[in-house]
Amino acid sequence: MAIATSTSPRRSKTLLIVMVVYAIYTIVPLAWLLFSSTKTQAGLFSSFGLWFAGDNAFWDNLVQTLTYRDGIFVRWLGNTLLYVVLGAGGATLLATLAGYGLAKYRFPGRRAVFAIVLGAVAVPGTALAVPTFLLFSEMGLTNTPWAVIIPSLISPFGLYLIWTFASDAVPAELLEAARIDGAGEFRTFFTISLRLLVPGIVTVVLFTVVATWNNYFLPLIMLSEPDWYPLTVGLTQWSAQAIGAGSQPIYNLVIMGSLLTIIPIVVAFLLLQRFWQSGLAAGSVKQ
Amino acid sequence: MTHLTSRARRIGAVAAVGTVAALVLAGCGGGADTGGDSPAASGSLDSIKAALEKGGEITYWSWTPSAEAQVAAFEKAYPNVKVKLANVGTGNDEYTKLQNAIKAGSGAPDVVQVEYYAFPQFTLTDSLADLSVYGFGDLEEDYTASTWNSVTSGDKVFGLPQDSGPMALFYNKNVFDAAGVEIPTTWDEYYEAAKKIHAADPKAYITNDAGDAGFATSMIWQAGGKPFTAEGTDVTIDLQDAGSKKWADNWNRLVGEGLVAPYGSWSDEWFQGLGNGKLASLVIGAWMPGNLMSGAPDASGDWRVAPMPSYDGQPASAENGGGGQAVTKQSENPELAAGFLWWLNNSDESIEIFLKSGGFPSTNAQLSDPEFLGDTPEYFGGQEINKVLADAAKNVVPGWQYLPYQVYANSIFGDTVGQAYQSRSDLNEGLSAWQDALVQYGNDQGFSVNK
């Protein structure tokens, strides 16, 4: 720990303890999920949460999860991927174009856009869900995948992030130089700016992917056809099956389903974090 | 089926805030797009049977486990009719969607599952079709008085009951015997039994309750309380009436002295306790046997059923959970939808499927059927449990009414009465806090509450 030299050993010890506690706090639910995924429905209730039950049912649970009700889980997984690719992908593209434009060009109404975006960041998506539903219902788009994808395309936070990032990461001098060399605005954007924006874009991708992947309330109210559900809504429905008269608890499948649901997100984080480098353009121009 | 996860409650609450207001306004203003002219202003049981033969397509929202098999059997019996079954979520989730669809003027199904406690919310806002025009009023004799009361309002019939949940005492005989406890018939005896069981094993409790709106309202119902009355948009709330106080005073000693396990139903601890004897009894709806068999298989043979304890030892019960189906005003073919509903909750074939799935019937024919009453499940040590449960159905205290915004009310129960549970303070104060919140909410939504 090289940084420790600048602080007293006692303080770093406290820090260490805090971090260890934090790490345990973060890891315990994940560990519980992993252990629980190996248990049968009965084993879940009769064994300690953070260790294995006698019988290992991991494979059974996996097969059952993927085949229960004609493999509806796989369908939900596909839906979620569709919403993420189109929704989060589109949101990132739009946020990048708009954020870059706002940061690098001067035009009338720029301040108004700034105010609207800042305001939009403050409004939680849940509060907008019902008005959005009424709007989409008017257009006859409810109960279609578009009702989930189109609202996902808008990411005020992503736009704001790209904007602030682009203000710093893409030096105006560099753009000037490109213009003098005769490059058009699009060429400048795609060949120069886009590369400099990559760390910002990756951040936005992660945020929008996680937001779309975890989105629950919007698809819940928009969709009434289980065939179009994303994983979040589908798993909640499985979980709710255990409650009330004539219940059919399938907690083992809910747990396995949750495990399968978080894996892609973990993979996305691991793959994308290496793009997180700032200051690509540091030293490229004289400031 | 009133028990919902806290997550579902929260979401329901969020949605309800945005939707109930508009619903009330739409209801008062005549409703812009809620159906318009009913295609069939009059009809009869014969005319809906004709509609069934003619056929068509209808949508049905339900989360009940028997729905799939029932729809399949129906389509076999009436091959010209196609039923599109969708499970759009349980309880609150479904009501949120239904409210949204009603407000939007389109998107509601033809037939929808609604729990009894939620019926007033949709009937008051004119969202459900009045089925008395098809002669459904004549079906009254087929159902128990309490369930029929839950789906009707005056002469209007807004649905047909499916399951019912008259309350009874489910108890673990082994635990009771080990602690030397007799089956309590009064709440005083129940309180003594609670002390004995907890003293015999400090980890064992007579029951659990962490504050559950469905349970509390049912208990107030049994105590003779009538805290909610509604006449159109005039609503009266008195959660300190004699019956409400009676229950709160009774339950105060159990909660206050730490004699009930402080966890919610359907939780891990709850299922564990039912299986390993740490949870000695449940006062719960008659639909419980199937859940015990599937959720606590280890305790097979240990459980028994007795009448619910009462205040004076005389038989008295209340409905706990349960619900039926209704036809929405948005339905474009209400006659066909009514036909499906009639088959669903009135035909022996459909009720048979429902009973097999572990439900408890609301129909008098089944409740007095010797075969049903003579059933002796091994899980309950060969006891004829349905006799006890059918008696409970007869002893439901009459005259209960839910609030026209009970779905919201239940969602904030934890924030008010639940607090009293947490701090083990006077439940009466919790009930008063609940009342204050409900009066304010109701007035904000355009009702006139306690005015």
CSV table of C-alpha atoms in Angstrom, one decimal, chain A residues 123-270:
chain,number,residue,atom,x,y,z
A,123,VAL,CA,-37.3,13.1,-12.2
A,124,PRO,CA,-37.3,9.4,-11.3
A,125,GLY,CA,-38.4,7.0,-14.0
A,126,THR,CA,-41.1,5.5,-11.7
A,127,ALA,CA,-42.9,8.8,-11.5
A,128,LEU,CA,-43.0,9.0,-15.3
A,129,ALA,CA,-44.1,5.5,-15.9
A,130,VAL,CA,-47.8,6.1,-15.5
A,131,PRO,CA,-48.0,9.2,-17.8
A,132,THR,CA,-45.8,7.3,-20.3
A,133,PHE,CA,-48.2,4.4,-20.1
A,134,LEU,CA,-51.2,6.7,-21.0
A,135,LEU,CA,-49.2,8.3,-23.8
A,136,PHE,CA,-48.3,4.9,-25.3
A,137,SER,CA,-51.8,3.6,-24.8
A,138,GLU,CA,-53.1,6.5,-26.8
A,139,MET,CA,-50.7,5.5,-29.6
A,140,GLY,CA,-51.6,1.8,-29.3
A,141,LEU,CA,-48.1,0.8,-28.4
A,142,THR,CA,-48.7,-0.8,-25.0
A,143,ASN,CA,-48.2,-4.5,-24.7
A,144,THR,CA,-45.6,-4.4,-27.5
A,145,PRO,CA,-41.8,-4.5,-27.0
A,146,TRP,CA,-41.7,-0.9,-28.3
A,147,ALA,CA,-43.3,0.3,-25.1
A,148,VAL,CA,-40.2,-0.8,-23.2
A,149,ILE,CA,-37.6,0.1,-25.8
A,150,ILE,CA,-38.6,3.6,-26.8
A,151,PRO,CA,-38.7,5.0,-23.2
A,152,SER,CA,-35.3,3.3,-22.6
A,153,LEU,CA,-33.8,5.3,-25.5
A,154,ILE,CA,-33.8,8.5,-23.4
A,155,SER,CA,-31.1,8.8,-20.9
A,156,PRO,CA,-30.8,12.3,-19.6
A,157,PHE,CA,-28.1,11.3,-17.2
A,158,GLY,CA,-26.0,9.7,-20.0
A,159,LEU,CA,-26.4,12.9,-22.1
A,160,TYR,CA,-25.2,15.0,-19.2
A,161,LEU,CA,-22.3,12.7,-18.6
A,162,ILE,CA,-21.1,12.7,-22.2
A,163,TRP,CA,-21.5,16.5,-22.3
A,164,THR,CA,-19.3,17.1,-19.3
A,165,PHE,CA,-16.9,14.5,-20.4
A,166,ALA,CA,-16.7,15.9,-23.9
A,167,SER,CA,-16.1,19.4,-22.6
A,168,ASP,CA,-12.8,18.2,-21.1
A,169,ALA,CA,-11.7,15.2,-23.1
A,170,VAL,CA,-12.0,16.7,-26.6
A,171,PRO,CA,-9.9,19.8,-26.7
A,172,ALA,CA,-11.3,22.6,-28.9
A,173,GLU,CA,-7.9,23.1,-30.3
A,174,LEU,CA,-7.9,19.6,-31.7
A,175,LEU,CA,-11.2,20.3,-33.5
A,176,GLU,CA,-9.8,23.6,-34.8
A,177,ALA,CA,-6.8,21.7,-36.2
A,178,ALA,CA,-9.0,19.2,-37.8
A,179,ARG,CA,-11.2,21.9,-39.4
A,180,ILE,CA,-8.1,23.7,-40.7
A,181,ASP,CA,-6.9,20.4,-42.2
A,182,GLY,CA,-10.2,20.3,-44.1
A,183,ALA,CA,-12.1,17.6,-42.2
A,184,GLY,CA,-15.9,17.9,-42.1
A,185,GLU,CA,-17.8,17.8,-38.8
A,186,PHE,CA,-18.9,14.2,-39.2
A,187,ARG,CA,-15.4,13.0,-40.1
A,188,THR,CA,-14.0,14.9,-37.2
A,189,PHE,CA,-16.5,13.3,-34.9
A,190,PHE,CA,-16.0,9.8,-36.1
A,191,THR,CA,-12.3,9.7,-36.6
A,192,ILE,CA,-11.1,12.0,-33.7
A,193,SER,CA,-13.7,12.8,-31.1
A,194,LEU,CA,-15.3,9.4,-30.8
A,195,ARG,CA,-12.0,7.7,-29.8
A,196,LEU,CA,-11.4,10.4,-27.2
A,197,LEU,CA,-14.9,9.9,-25.9
A,198,VAL,CA,-14.6,6.1,-25.4
A,199,PRO,CA,-14.2,6.1,-21.6
A,200,GLY,CA,-17.2,8.3,-21.3
A,201,ILE,CA,-19.2,6.2,-23.7
A,202,VAL,CA,-18.3,3.0,-21.9
A,203,THR,CA,-19.5,4.6,-18.6
A,204,VAL,CA,-22.8,5.5,-20.3
A,205,VAL,CA,-23.1,2.0,-21.8
A,206,LEU,CA,-22.7,0.5,-18.4
A,207,PHE,CA,-25.2,2.8,-16.8
A,208,THR,CA,-27.8,2.3,-19.5
A,209,VAL,CA,-27.3,-1.4,-19.7
A,210,VAL,CA,-27.7,-1.9,-16.0
A,211,ALA,CA,-30.7,0.4,-15.9
A,212,THR,CA,-32.4,-1.4,-18.8
A,213,TRP,CA,-31.4,-4.8,-17.5
A,214,ASN,CA,-32.9,-4.1,-14.0
A,215,ASN,CA,-35.9,-2.1,-15.2
A,216,TYR,CA,-38.9,-3.4,-13.5
A,217,PHE,CA,-41.7,-0.9,-13.1
A,218,LEU,CA,-41.9,0.2,-16.7
A,219,PRO,CA,-42.3,-3.2,-18.3
A,220,LEU,CA,-44.5,-4.2,-15.4
A,221,ILE,CA,-47.1,-1.7,-16.3
A,222,MET,CA,-46.6,-1.6,-20.0
A,223,LEU,CA,-46.7,-5.3,-20.8
A,224,SER,CA,-49.6,-7.7,-20.1
A,225,GLU,CA,-48.3,-10.5,-22.3
A,226,PRO,CA,-46.0,-12.8,-20.3
A,227,ASP,CA,-44.2,-13.7,-23.6
A,228,TRP,CA,-42.8,-10.2,-23.7
A,229,TYR,CA,-41.7,-9.9,-20.1
A,230,PRO,CA,-38.1,-9.2,-19.3
A,231,LEU,CA,-36.4,-11.3,-16.6
A,232,THR,CA,-37.1,-8.9,-13.7
A,233,VAL,CA,-40.9,-9.0,-14.2
A,234,GLY,CA,-40.9,-12.7,-15.0
A,235,LEU,CA,-38.9,-13.7,-11.9
A,236,THR,CA,-41.1,-11.6,-9.7
A,237,GLN,CA,-44.0,-13.5,-11.0
A,238,TRP,CA,-42.3,-16.8,-10.2
A,239,SER,CA,-41.6,-15.6,-6.7
A,240,ALA,CA,-45.2,-14.4,-6.2
A,241,GLN,CA,-46.4,-17.9,-7.1
A,242,ALA,CA,-45.4,-19.0,-3.6
A,243,ILE,CA,-47.8,-16.8,-1.8
A,244,GLY,CA,-51.4,-17.3,-1.1
A,245,ALA,CA,-54.0,-19.9,-1.6
A,246,GLY,CA,-53.0,-22.9,-3.8
A,247,SER,CA,-49.5,-21.6,-3.9
A,248,GLN,CA,-46.8,-23.3,-6.0
A,249,PRO,CA,-43.5,-22.2,-4.5
A,250,ILE,CA,-40.6,-22.6,-6.8
A,251,TYR,CA,-38.0,-20.6,-4.8
A,252,ASN,CA,-35.2,-22.9,-6.0
A,253,LEU,CA,-36.0,-21.8,-9.6
A,254,VAL,CA,-36.3,-18.2,-8.6
A,255,ILE,CA,-32.9,-18.3,-7.0
A,256,MET,CA,-31.3,-20.1,-10.0
A,257,GLY,CA,-33.0,-17.6,-12.3
A,258,SER,CA,-31.6,-14.7,-10.2
A,259,LEU,CA,-28.1,-16.1,-10.5
A,260,LEU,CA,-28.4,-16.5,-14.2
A,261,THR,CA,-29.8,-13.0,-14.4
A,262,ILE,CA,-26.8,-11.3,-12.7
A,263,ILE,CA,-24.1,-13.2,-14.6
A,264,PRO,CA,-24.4,-11.2,-17.8
A,265,ILE,CA,-24.1,-7.9,-15.8
A,266,VAL,CA,-21.0,-9.2,-14.0
A,267,VAL,CA,-19.5,-10.2,-17.4
A,268,ALA,CA,-20.3,-6.8,-18.9
A,269,PHE,CA,-18.5,-5.1,-16.0
A,270,LEU,CA,-15.5,-7.2,-16.3
